[in-house]
PDB file of N, CA, C and O in Angstrom:
ATOM      1  N   UNK T   1     -26.000  73.131   4.073  1.00 39.00           N
ATOM      2  CA  UNK T   1     -26.254  74.423   4.696  1.00 39.00           C
ATOM      3  C   UNK T   1     -27.463  74.327   5.600  1.00 39.00           C
ATOM      4  O   UNK T   1     -28.411  73.627   5.304  1.00 39.00           O
ATOM      5  N   UNK T   2     -27.420  75.059   6.684  1.00 41.00           N
ATOM      6  CA  UNK T   2     -28.530  75.100   7.626  1.00 41.00           C
ATOM      7  C   UNK T   2     -29.345  76.353   7.376  1.00 41.00           C
ATOM      8  O   UNK T   2     -28.805  77.396   7.042  1.00 41.00           O
ATOM      9  N   UNK T   3     -30.634  76.258   7.505  1.00 45.00           N
ATOM     10  CA  UNK T   3     -31.528  77.386   7.267  1.00 45.00           C
ATOM     11  C   UNK T   3     -32.516  77.493   8.412  1.00 45.00           C
ATOM     12  O   UNK T   3     -32.879  76.486   9.006  1.00 45.00           O
ATOM     13  N   UNK T   4     -32.987  78.706   8.662  1.00 46.00           N
ATOM     14  CA  UNK T   4     -33.983  78.898   9.713  1.00 46.00           C
ATOM     15  C   UNK T   4     -33.373  78.663  11.069  1.00 46.00           C
ATOM     16  O   UNK T   4     -32.630  79.477  11.566  1.00 46.00           O
ATOM     17  N   UNK T   5     -33.648  77.556  11.662  1.00 48.00           N
ATOM     18  CA  UNK T   5     -33.036  77.224  12.936  1.00 48.00           C
ATOM     19  C   UNK T   5     -31.682  76.578  12.674  1.00 48.00           C
ATOM     20  O   UNK T   5     -31.312  76.305  11.546  1.00 48.00           O
ATOM     21  N   UNK T   6     -30.948  76.314  13.729  1.00 49.00           N
ATOM     22  CA  UNK T   6     -29.630  75.707  13.573  1.00 49.00           C
ATOM     23  C   UNK T   6     -29.693  74.284  13.046  1.00 49.00           C
ATOM     24  O   UNK T   6     -28.728  73.771  12.533  1.00 49.00           O
ATOM     25  N   UNK T   7     -30.842  73.620  13.159  1.00 48.00           N
ATOM     26  CA  UNK T   7     -30.879  72.208  12.814  1.00 48.00           C
ATOM     27  C   UNK T   7     -31.660  71.879  11.562  1.00 48.00           C
ATOM     28  O   UNK T   7     -31.596  70.761  11.103  1.00 48.00           O
ATOM     29  N   UNK T   8     -32.424  72.783  11.002  1.00 53.00           N
ATOM     30  CA  UNK T   8     -33.249  72.450   9.833  1.00 53.00           C
ATOM     31  C   UNK T   8     -32.365  72.360   8.603  1.00 53.00           C
ATOM     32  O   UNK T   8     -31.702  73.312   8.227  1.00 53.00           O
ATOM     33  N   UNK T   9     -32.310  71.206   7.922  1.00 55.00           N
ATOM     34  CA  UNK T   9     -31.305  70.960   6.892  1.00 55.00           C
ATOM     35  C   UNK T   9     -31.585  71.536   5.503  1.00 55.00           C
ATOM     36  O   UNK T   9     -30.730  71.446   4.639  1.00 55.00           O
ATOM     37  N   UNK T  10     -32.761  72.103   5.247  1.00 58.00           N
ATOM     38  CA  UNK T  10     -33.059  72.651   3.925  1.00 58.00           C
ATOM     39  C   UNK T  10     -33.762  73.992   4.070  1.00 58.00           C
ATOM     40  O   UNK T  10     -34.367  74.284   5.093  1.00 58.00           O
ATOM     41  N   UNK T  11     -33.685  74.802   3.030  1.00 57.00           N
ATOM     42  CA  UNK T  11     -34.388  76.074   3.035  1.00 57.00           C
ATOM     43  C   UNK T  11     -35.887  75.821   2.904  1.00 57.00           C
ATOM     44  O   UNK T  11     -36.303  74.875   2.244  1.00 57.00           O
ATOM     45  N   UNK T  12     -36.714  76.651   3.531  1.00 51.00           N
ATOM     46  CA  UNK T  12     -38.161  76.479   3.358  1.00 51.00           C
ATOM     47  C   UNK T  12     -38.559  76.743   1.917  1.00 51.00           C
ATOM     48  O   UNK T  12     -37.867  77.452   1.185  1.00 51.00           O
ATOM     49  N   UNK T  13     -39.689  76.185   1.506  1.00 48.00           N
ATOM     50  CA  UNK T  13     -40.157  76.345   0.131  1.00 48.00           C
ATOM     51  C   UNK T  13     -40.445  77.803  -0.190  1.00 48.00           C
ATOM     52  O   UNK T  13     -40.178  78.275  -1.278  1.00 48.00           O
ATOM     53  N   UNK T  14     -41.000  78.521   0.737  1.00 46.00           N
ATOM     54  CA  UNK T  14     -41.258  79.947   0.572  1.00 46.00           C
ATOM     55  C   UNK T  14     -41.384  80.569   1.949  1.00 46.00           C
ATOM     56  O   UNK T  14     -41.510  79.858   2.941  1.00 46.00           O
ATOM     57  N   UNK T  15     -41.351  81.892   2.024  1.00 49.00           N
ATOM     58  CA  UNK T  15     -41.489  82.540   3.328  1.00 49.00           C
ATOM     59  C   UNK T  15     -42.812  82.177   3.987  1.00 49.00           C
ATOM     60  O   UNK T  15     -42.906  82.099   5.199  1.00 49.00           O
ATOM     61  N   UNK T  16     -43.842  81.952   3.209  1.00 45.00           N
ATOM     62  CA  UNK T  16     -45.153  81.632   3.758  1.00 45.00           C
ATOM     63  C   UNK T  16     -45.302  80.163   4.129  1.00 45.00           C
ATOM     64  O   UNK T  16     -46.303  79.778   4.703  1.00 45.00           O
ATOM     65  N   UNK T  17     -44.324  79.330   3.781  1.00 46.00           N
ATOM     66  CA  UNK T  17     -44.479  77.902   4.007  1.00 46.00           C
ATOM     67  C   UNK T  17     -44.064  77.485   5.415  1.00 46.00           C
ATOM     68  O   UNK T  17     -44.370  76.394   5.837  1.00 46.00           O
ATOM     69  N   UNK T  18     -43.370  78.326   6.145  1.00 50.00           N
ATOM     70  CA  UNK T  18     -42.899  77.964   7.477  1.00 50.00           C
ATOM     71  C   UNK T  18     -43.900  78.394   8.525  1.00 50.00           C
ATOM     72  O   UNK T  18     -44.447  79.476   8.471  1.00 50.00           O
ATOM     73  N   UNK T  19     -44.131  77.557   9.485  1.00 53.00           N
ATOM     74  CA  UNK T  19     -44.999  77.880  10.604  1.00 53.00           C
ATOM     75  C   UNK T  19     -44.229  77.542  11.870  1.00 53.00           C
ATOM     76  O   UNK T  19     -44.324  76.430  12.372  1.00 53.00           O
ATOM     77  N   UNK T  20     -43.422  78.485  12.375  1.00 69.00           N
ATOM     78  CA  UNK T  20     -42.594  78.138  13.529  1.00 69.00           C
ATOM     79  C   UNK T  20     -43.395  77.615  14.724  1.00 69.00           C
ATOM     80  O   UNK T  20     -42.990  76.679  15.360  1.00 69.00           O
ATOM     81  N   UNK T  21     -44.555  78.190  15.022  1.00 76.00           N
ATOM     82  CA  UNK T  21     -45.365  77.717  16.140  1.00 76.00           C
ATOM     83  C   UNK T  21     -46.802  77.496  15.694  1.00 76.00           C
ATOM     84  O   UNK T  21     -47.372  78.318  14.985  1.00 76.00           O
ATOM     85  N   UNK T  22     -47.357  76.380  16.096  1.00 76.00           N
ATOM     86  CA  UNK T  22     -48.768  76.098  15.868  1.00 76.00           C
ATOM     87  C   UNK T  22     -49.390  75.925  17.242  1.00 76.00           C
ATOM     88  O   UNK T  22     -48.879  75.160  18.067  1.00 76.00           O
ATOM     89  N   UNK T  23     -50.482  76.637  17.515  1.00 80.00           N
ATOM     90  CA  UNK T  23     -51.162  76.535  18.801  1.00 80.00           C
ATOM     91  C   UNK T  23     -52.374  75.625  18.660  1.00 80.00           C
ATOM     92  O   UNK T  23     -53.212  75.831  17.782  1.00 80.00           O
ATOM     93  N   UNK T  24     -52.425  74.625  19.525  1.00 81.00           N
ATOM     94  CA  UNK T  24     -53.550  73.695  19.567  1.00 81.00           C
ATOM     95  C   UNK T  24     -54.008  73.652  21.023  1.00 81.00           C
ATOM     96  O   UNK T  24     -53.310  73.103  21.871  1.00 81.00           O
ATOM     97  N   UNK T  25     -55.145  74.262  21.287  1.00 88.00           N
ATOM     98  CA  UNK T  25     -55.596  74.362  22.672  1.00 88.00           C
ATOM     99  C   UNK T  25     -54.605  75.197  23.457  1.00 88.00           C
ATOM    100  O   UNK T  25     -54.258  76.307  23.057  1.00 88.00           O
ATOM    101  N   UNK T  26     -54.099  74.656  24.542  1.00 89.00           N
ATOM    102  CA  UNK T  26     -53.105  75.346  25.369  1.00 89.00           C
ATOM    103  C   UNK T  26     -51.673  74.984  24.983  1.00 89.00           C
ATOM    104  O   UNK T  26     -50.727  75.488  25.580  1.00 89.00           O
ATOM    105  N   UNK T  27     -51.509  74.114  24.007  1.00 84.00           N
ATOM    106  CA  UNK T  27     -50.177  73.645  23.615  1.00 84.00           C
ATOM    107  C   UNK T  27     -49.670  74.381  22.385  1.00 84.00           C
ATOM    108  O   UNK T  27     -50.437  74.716  21.491  1.00 84.00           O
ATOM    109  N   UNK T  28     -48.376  74.637  22.366  1.00 82.00           N
ATOM    110  CA  UNK T  28     -47.717  75.196  21.187  1.00 82.00           C
ATOM    111  C   UNK T  28     -46.728  74.173  20.659  1.00 82.00           C
ATOM    112  O   UNK T  28     -45.944  73.613  21.420  1.00 82.00           O
ATOM    113  N   UNK T  29     -46.780  73.922  19.353  1.00 80.00           N
ATOM    114  CA  UNK T  29     -45.850  73.005  18.707  1.00 80.00           C
ATOM    115  C   UNK T  29     -44.954  73.785  17.764  1.00 80.00           C
ATOM    116  O   UNK T  29     -45.435  74.592  16.964  1.00 80.00           O
ATOM    117  N   UNK T  30     -43.674  73.541  17.828  1.00 81.00           N
ATOM    118  CA  UNK T  30     -42.721  74.100  16.874  1.00 81.00           C
ATOM    119  C   UNK T  30     -42.763  73.221  15.649  1.00 81.00           C
ATOM    120  O   UNK T  30     -42.690  71.995  15.746  1.00 81.00           O
ATOM    121  N   UNK T  31     -42.913  73.806  14.473  1.00 84.00           N
ATOM    122  CA  UNK T  31     -42.957  73.032  13.234  1.00 84.00           C
ATOM    123  C   UNK T  31     -41.946  73.573  12.240  1.00 84.00           C
ATOM    124  O   UNK T  31     -41.546  74.727  12.309  1.00 84.00           O
ATOM    125  N   UNK T  32     -41.538  72.729  11.339  1.00 85.00           N
ATOM    126  CA  UNK T  32     -40.701  73.112  10.203  1.00 85.00           C
ATOM    127  C   UNK T  32     -41.305  72.461   8.968  1.00 85.00           C
ATOM    128  O   UNK T  32     -41.759  71.307   9.021  1.00 85.00           O
ATOM    129  N   UNK T  33     -41.307  73.197   7.860  1.00 87.00           N
ATOM    130  CA  UNK T  33     -41.890  72.690   6.617  1.00 87.00           C
ATOM    131  C   UNK T  33     -40.919  72.927   5.471  1.00 87.00           C
ATOM    132  O   UNK T  33     -40.336  74.002   5.366  1.00 87.00           O
ATOM    133  N   UNK T  34     -40.732  71.923   4.630  1.00 89.00           N
ATOM    134  CA  UNK T  34     -39.882  72.046   3.445  1.00 89.00           C
ATOM    135  C   UNK T  34     -40.579  71.360   2.285  1.00 89.00           C
ATOM    136  O   UNK T  34     -41.347  70.420   2.475  1.00 89.00           O
ATOM    137  N   UNK T  35     -40.332  71.840   1.084  1.00 90.00           N
ATOM    138  CA  UNK T  35     -40.924  71.249  -0.106  1.00 90.00           C
ATOM    139  C   UNK T  35     -41.886  72.219  -0.770  1.00 90.00           C
ATOM    140  O   UNK T  35     -42.263  73.245  -0.199  1.00 90.00           O
ATOM    141  N   UNK T  36     -42.273  71.898  -1.978  1.00 92.00           N
ATOM    142  CA  UNK T  36     -43.151  72.766  -2.759  1.00 92.00           C
ATOM    143  C   UNK T  36     -44.540  72.853  -2.133  1.00 92.00           C
ATOM    144  O   UNK T  36     -45.044  71.888  -1.560  1.00 92.00           O
ATOM    145  N   UNK T  37     -45.155  74.031  -2.257  1.00 89.00           N
ATOM    146  CA  UNK T  37     -46.491  74.252  -1.706  1.00 89.00           C
ATOM    147  C   UNK T  37     -47.515  73.265  -2.241  1.00 89.00           C
ATOM    148  O   UNK T  37     -48.439  72.881  -1.537  1.00 89.00           O
ATOM    149  N   UNK T  38     -47.369  72.843  -3.489  1.00 94.00           N
ATOM    150  CA  UNK T  38     -48.357  71.958  -4.099  1.00 94.00           C
ATOM    151  C   UNK T  38     -47.983  70.472  -4.028  1.00 94.00           C
ATOM    152  O   UNK T  38     -48.686  69.622  -4.574  1.00 94.00           O
ATOM    153  N   UNK T  39     -46.894  70.148  -3.342  1.00 94.00           N
ATOM    154  CA  UNK T  39     -46.488  68.744  -3.200  1.00 94.00           C
ATOM    155  C   UNK T  39     -47.375  68.047  -2.163  1.00 94.00           C
ATOM    156  O   UNK T  39     -47.925  68.696  -1.275  1.00 94.00           O
ATOM    157  N   UNK T  40     -47.521  66.730  -2.261  1.00 96.00           N
ATOM    158  CA  UNK T  40     -48.309  66.008  -1.263  1.00 96.00           C
ATOM    159  C   UNK T  40     -47.674  66.155   0.123  1.00 96.00           C
ATOM    160  O   UNK T  40     -46.445  66.063   0.245  1.00 96.00           O
ATOM    161  N   UNK T  41     -48.470  66.398   1.154  1.00 94.00           N
ATOM    162  CA  UNK T  41     -47.902  66.555   2.493  1.00 94.00           C
ATOM    163  C   UNK T  41     -47.418  65.231   3.064  1.00 94.00           C
ATOM    164  O   UNK T  41     -48.004  64.176   2.819  1.00 94.00           O
ATOM    165  N   UNK T  42     -46.330  65.312   3.820  1.00 94.00           N
ATOM    166  CA  UNK T  42     -45.786  64.151   4.516  1.00 94.00           C
ATOM    167  C   UNK T  42     -45.420  64.601   5.924  1.00 94.00           C
ATOM    168  O   UNK T  42     -44.496  65.385   6.108  1.00 94.00           O
ATOM    169  N   UNK T  43     -46.161  64.138   6.920  1.00 91.00           N
ATOM    170  CA  UNK T  43     -45.918  64.486   8.314  1.00 91.00           C
ATOM    171  C   UNK T  43     -45.000  63.438   8.922  1.00 91.00           C
ATOM    172  O   UNK T  43     -45.331  62.250   8.943  1.00 91.00           O
ATOM    173  N   UNK T  44     -43.840  63.875   9.410  1.00 90.00           N
ATOM    174  CA  UNK T  44     -42.884  62.972  10.038  1.00 90.00           C
ATOM    175  C   UNK T  44     -42.988  63.153  11.551  1.00 90.00           C
ATOM    176  O   UNK T  44     -42.813  64.251  12.062  1.00 90.00           O
ATOM    177  N   UNK T  45     -43.271  62.066  12.250  1.00 89.00           N
ATOM    178  CA  UNK T  45     -43.478  62.112  13.697  1.00 89.00           C
ATOM    179  C   UNK T  45     -42.469  61.185  14.361  1.00 89.00           C
ATOM    180  O   UNK T  45     -42.410  59.994  14.049  1.00 89.00           O
ATOM    181  N   UNK T  46     -41.687  61.739  15.280  1.00 85.00           N
ATOM    182  CA  UNK T  46     -40.735  60.928  16.040  1.00 85.00           C
ATOM    183  C   UNK T  46     -41.480  60.249  17.187  1.00 85.00           C
ATOM    184  O   UNK T  46     -42.550  60.697  17.608  1.00 85.00           O
ATOM    185  N   UNK T  47     -40.933  59.180  17.696  1.00 84.00           N
ATOM    186  CA  UNK T  47     -41.553  58.461  18.805  1.00 84.00           C
ATOM    187  C   UNK T  47     -41.517  59.264  20.099  1.00 84.00           C
ATOM    188  O   UNK T  47     -40.996  60.382  20.155  1.00 84.00           O
ATOM    189  N   UNK T  48     -42.051  58.702  21.141  1.00 83.00           N
ATOM    190  CA  UNK T  48     -42.117  59.338  22.443  1.00 83.00           C
ATOM    191  C   UNK T  48     -40.736  59.834  22.865  1.00 83.00           C
ATOM    192  O   UNK T  48     -39.761  59.089  22.825  1.00 83.00           O
ATOM    193  N   UNK T  49     -40.650  61.092  23.193  1.00 81.00           N
ATOM    194  CA  UNK T  49     -39.384  61.683  23.603  1.00 81.00           C
ATOM    195  C   UNK T  49     -38.532  62.160  22.435  1.00 81.00           C
ATOM    196  O   UNK T  49     -37.486  62.762  22.643  1.00 81.00           O
ATOM    197  N   UNK T  50     -38.965  61.893  21.214  1.00 81.00           N
ATOM    198  CA  UNK T  50     -38.211  62.322  20.037  1.00 81.00           C
ATOM    199  C   UNK T  50     -38.502  63.770  19.701  1.00 81.00           C
ATOM    200  O   UNK T  50     -39.344  64.425  20.316  1.00 81.00           O
ATOM    201  N   UNK T  51     -37.788  64.282  18.721  1.00 79.00           N
ATOM    202  CA  UNK T  51     -38.035  65.643  18.256  1.00 79.00           C
ATOM    203  C   UNK T  51     -37.837  65.707  16.750  1.00 79.00           C
ATOM    204  O   UNK T  51     -37.341  64.764  16.136  1.00 79.00           O
ATOM    205  N   UNK T  52     -38.242  66.836  16.168  1.00 76.00           N
ATOM    206  CA  UNK T  52     -38.200  66.986  14.727  1.00 76.00           C
ATOM    207  C   UNK T  52     -36.832  66.769  14.107  1.00 76.00           C
ATOM    208  O   UNK T  52     -36.720  66.294  12.979  1.00 76.00           O
ATOM    209  N   UNK T  53     -35.782  67.108  14.823  1.00 79.00           N
ATOM    210  CA  UNK T  53     -34.438  66.967  14.259  1.00 79.00           C
ATOM    211  C   UNK T  53     -34.054  65.510  14.022  1.00 79.00           C
ATOM    212  O   UNK T  53     -33.094  65.229  13.300  1.00 79.00           O
ATOM    213  N   UNK T  54     -34.817  64.583  14.570  1.00 81.00           N
ATOM    214  CA  UNK T  54     -34.591  63.164  14.318  1.00 81.00           C
ATOM    215  C   UNK T  54     -34.590  62.865  12.823  1.00 81.00           C
ATOM    216  O   UNK T  54     -33.913  61.953  12.354  1.00 81.00           O
ATOM    217  N   UNK T  55     -35.359  63.652  12.052  1.00 85.00           N
ATOM    218  CA  UNK T  55     -35.553  63.410  10.619  1.00 85.00           C
ATOM    219  C   UNK T  55     -34.576  64.187   9.725  1.00 85.00           C
ATOM    220  O   UNK T  55     -34.699  64.139   8.503  1.00 85.00           O
ATOM    221  N   UNK T  56     -33.621  64.898  10.288  1.00 85.00           N
ATOM    222  CA  UNK T  56     -32.724  65.757   9.496  1.00 85.00           C
ATOM    223  C   UNK T  56     -32.108  65.077   8.277  1.00 85.00           C
ATOM    224  O   UNK T  56     -32.042  65.660   7.213  1.00 85.00           O
ATOM    225  N   UNK T  57     -31.661  63.868   8.431  1.00 89.00           N
ATOM    226  CA  UNK T  57     -30.981  63.193   7.318  1.00 89.00           C
ATOM    227  C   UNK T  57     -31.943  62.878   6.169  1.00 89.00           C
ATOM    228  O   UNK T  57     -31.523  62.807   5.013  1.00 89.00           O
ATOM    229  N   UNK T  58     -33.235  62.711   6.456  1.00 90.00           N
ATOM    230  CA  UNK T  58     -34.199  62.334   5.437  1.00 90.00           C
ATOM    231  C   UNK T  58     -34.874  63.523   4.759  1.00 90.00           C
ATOM    232  O   UNK T  58     -35.361  63.410   3.636  1.00 90.00           O
ATOM    233  N   UNK T  59     -34.931  64.676   5.434  1.00 90.00           N
ATOM    234  CA  UNK T  59     -35.683  65.828   4.916  1.00 90.00           C
ATOM    235  C   UNK T  59     -35.219  66.283   3.531  1.00 90.00           C
ATOM    236  O   UNK T  59     -36.059  66.509   2.656  1.00 90.00           O
ATOM    237  N   UNK T  60     -33.930  66.455   3.268  1.00 91.00           N
ATOM    238  CA  UNK T  60     -33.538  66.942   1.933  1.00 91.00           C
ATOM    239  C   UNK T  60     -34.054  66.063   0.794  1.00 91.00           C
ATOM    240  O   UNK T  60     -34.590  66.576  -0.189  1.00 91.00           O
ATOM    241  N   UNK T  61     -33.931  64.762   0.910  1.00 93.00           N
ATOM    242  CA  UNK T  61     -34.392  63.871  -0.172  1.00 93.00           C
ATOM    243  C   UNK T  61     -35.917  63.847  -0.247  1.00 93.00           C
ATOM    244  O   UNK T  61     -36.491  63.925  -1.335  1.00 93.00           O
ATOM    245  N   UNK T  62     -36.586  63.751   0.884  1.00 94.00           N
ATOM    246  CA  UNK T  62     -38.046  63.671   0.884  1.00 94.00           C
ATOM    247  C   UNK T  62     -38.699  64.956   0.400  1.00 94.00           C
ATOM    248  O   UNK T  62     -39.756  64.927  -0.233  1.00 94.00           O
ATOM    249  N   UNK T  63     -38.065  66.103   0.664  1.00 92.00           N
ATOM    250  CA  UNK T  63     -38.675  67.380   0.277  1.00 92.00           C
ATOM    251  C   UNK T  63     -38.619  67.623  -1.237  1.00 92.00           C
ATOM    252  O   UNK T  63     -39.247  68.551  -1.725  1.00 92.00           O
ATOM    253  N   UNK T  64     -37.912  66.791  -1.975  1.00 94.00           N
ATOM    254  CA  UNK T  64     -37.939  66.892  -3.444  1.00 94.00           C
ATOM    255  C   UNK T  64     -39.290  66.473  -4.001  1.00 94.00           C
ATOM    256  O   UNK T  64     -39.720  66.967  -5.045  1.00 94.00           O
ATOM    257  N   UNK T  65     -39.958  65.536  -3.315  1.00 96.00           N
ATOM    258  CA  UNK T  65     -41.228  64.995  -3.801  1.00 96.00           C
ATOM    259  C   UNK T  65     -42.418  65.294  -2.905  1.00 96.00           C
ATOM    260  O   UNK T  65     -43.553  65.107  -3.319  1.00 96.00           O
ATOM    261  N   UNK T  66     -42.154  65.721  -1.672  1.00 95.00           N
ATOM    262  CA  UNK T  66     -43.218  65.937  -0.698  1.00 95.00           C
ATOM    263  C   UNK T  66     -43.065  67.284  -0.013  1.00 95.00           C
ATOM    264  O   UNK T  66     -41.975  67.854   0.028  1.00 95.00           O
ATOM    265  N   UNK T  67     -44.143  67.753   0.569  1.00 92.00           N
ATOM    266  CA  UNK T  67     -44.124  68.897   1.488  1.00 92.00           C
ATOM    267  C   UNK T  67     -43.934  68.295   2.875  1.00 92.00           C
ATOM    268  O   UNK T  67     -44.858  67.764   3.474  1.00 92.00           O
ATOM    269  N   UNK T  68     -42.702  68.320   3.353  1.00 92.00           N
ATOM    270  CA  UNK T  68     -42.322  67.622   4.583  1.00 92.00           C
ATOM    271  C   UNK T  68     -42.594  68.510   5.792  1.00 92.00           C
ATOM    272  O   UNK T  68     -42.183  69.669   5.833  1.00 92.00           O
ATOM    273  N   UNK T  69     -43.271  67.939   6.775  1.00 89.00           N
ATOM    274  CA  UNK T  69     -43.612  68.657   7.992  1.00 89.00           C
ATOM    275  C   UNK T  69     -43.076  67.861   9.168  1.00 89.00           C
ATOM    276  O   UNK T  69     -43.348  66.666   9.297  1.00 89.00           O
ATOM    277  N   UNK T  70     -42.293  68.518  10.022  1.00 87.00           N
ATOM    278  CA  UNK T  70     -41.842  67.895  11.269  1.00 87.00           C
ATOM    279  C   UNK T  70     -42.280  68.793  12.420  1.00 87.00           C
ATOM    280  O   UNK T  70     -42.627  69.960  12.224  1.00 87.00           O
ATOM    281  N   UNK T  71     -42.263  68.252  13.622  1.00 83.00           N
ATOM    282  CA  UNK T  71     -42.654  69.054  14.790  1.00 83.00           C
ATOM    283  C   UNK T  71     -41.907  68.584  16.025  1.00 83.00           C
ATOM    284  O   UNK T  71     -41.383  67.482  16.074  1.00 83.00           O
ATOM    285  N   UNK T  72     -41.871  69.463  17.002  1.00 77.00           N
ATOM    286  CA  UNK T  72     -41.330  69.149  18.330  1.00 77.00           C
ATOM    287  C   UNK T  72     -42.450  69.259  19.326  1.00 77.00           C
ATOM    288  O   UNK T  72     -43.308  70.100  19.235  1.00 77.00           O
TER     289      UNK T  72
END
């Protein structure tokens, strides 16, 4: 099942756990977060030209043990 956006493969841990946009200086990054609030964070970064959906196949398994964060 898809949750949130059309491509995010798991439901967010809680309503407060999702941060659709993060502003850093003049840039805005779209983020998705899955996993328990108290789980160790795991930031998944795609290479140059990549996007967060690159990690779709891995997010469900990784979010069982980690608070998975991806970005575009």
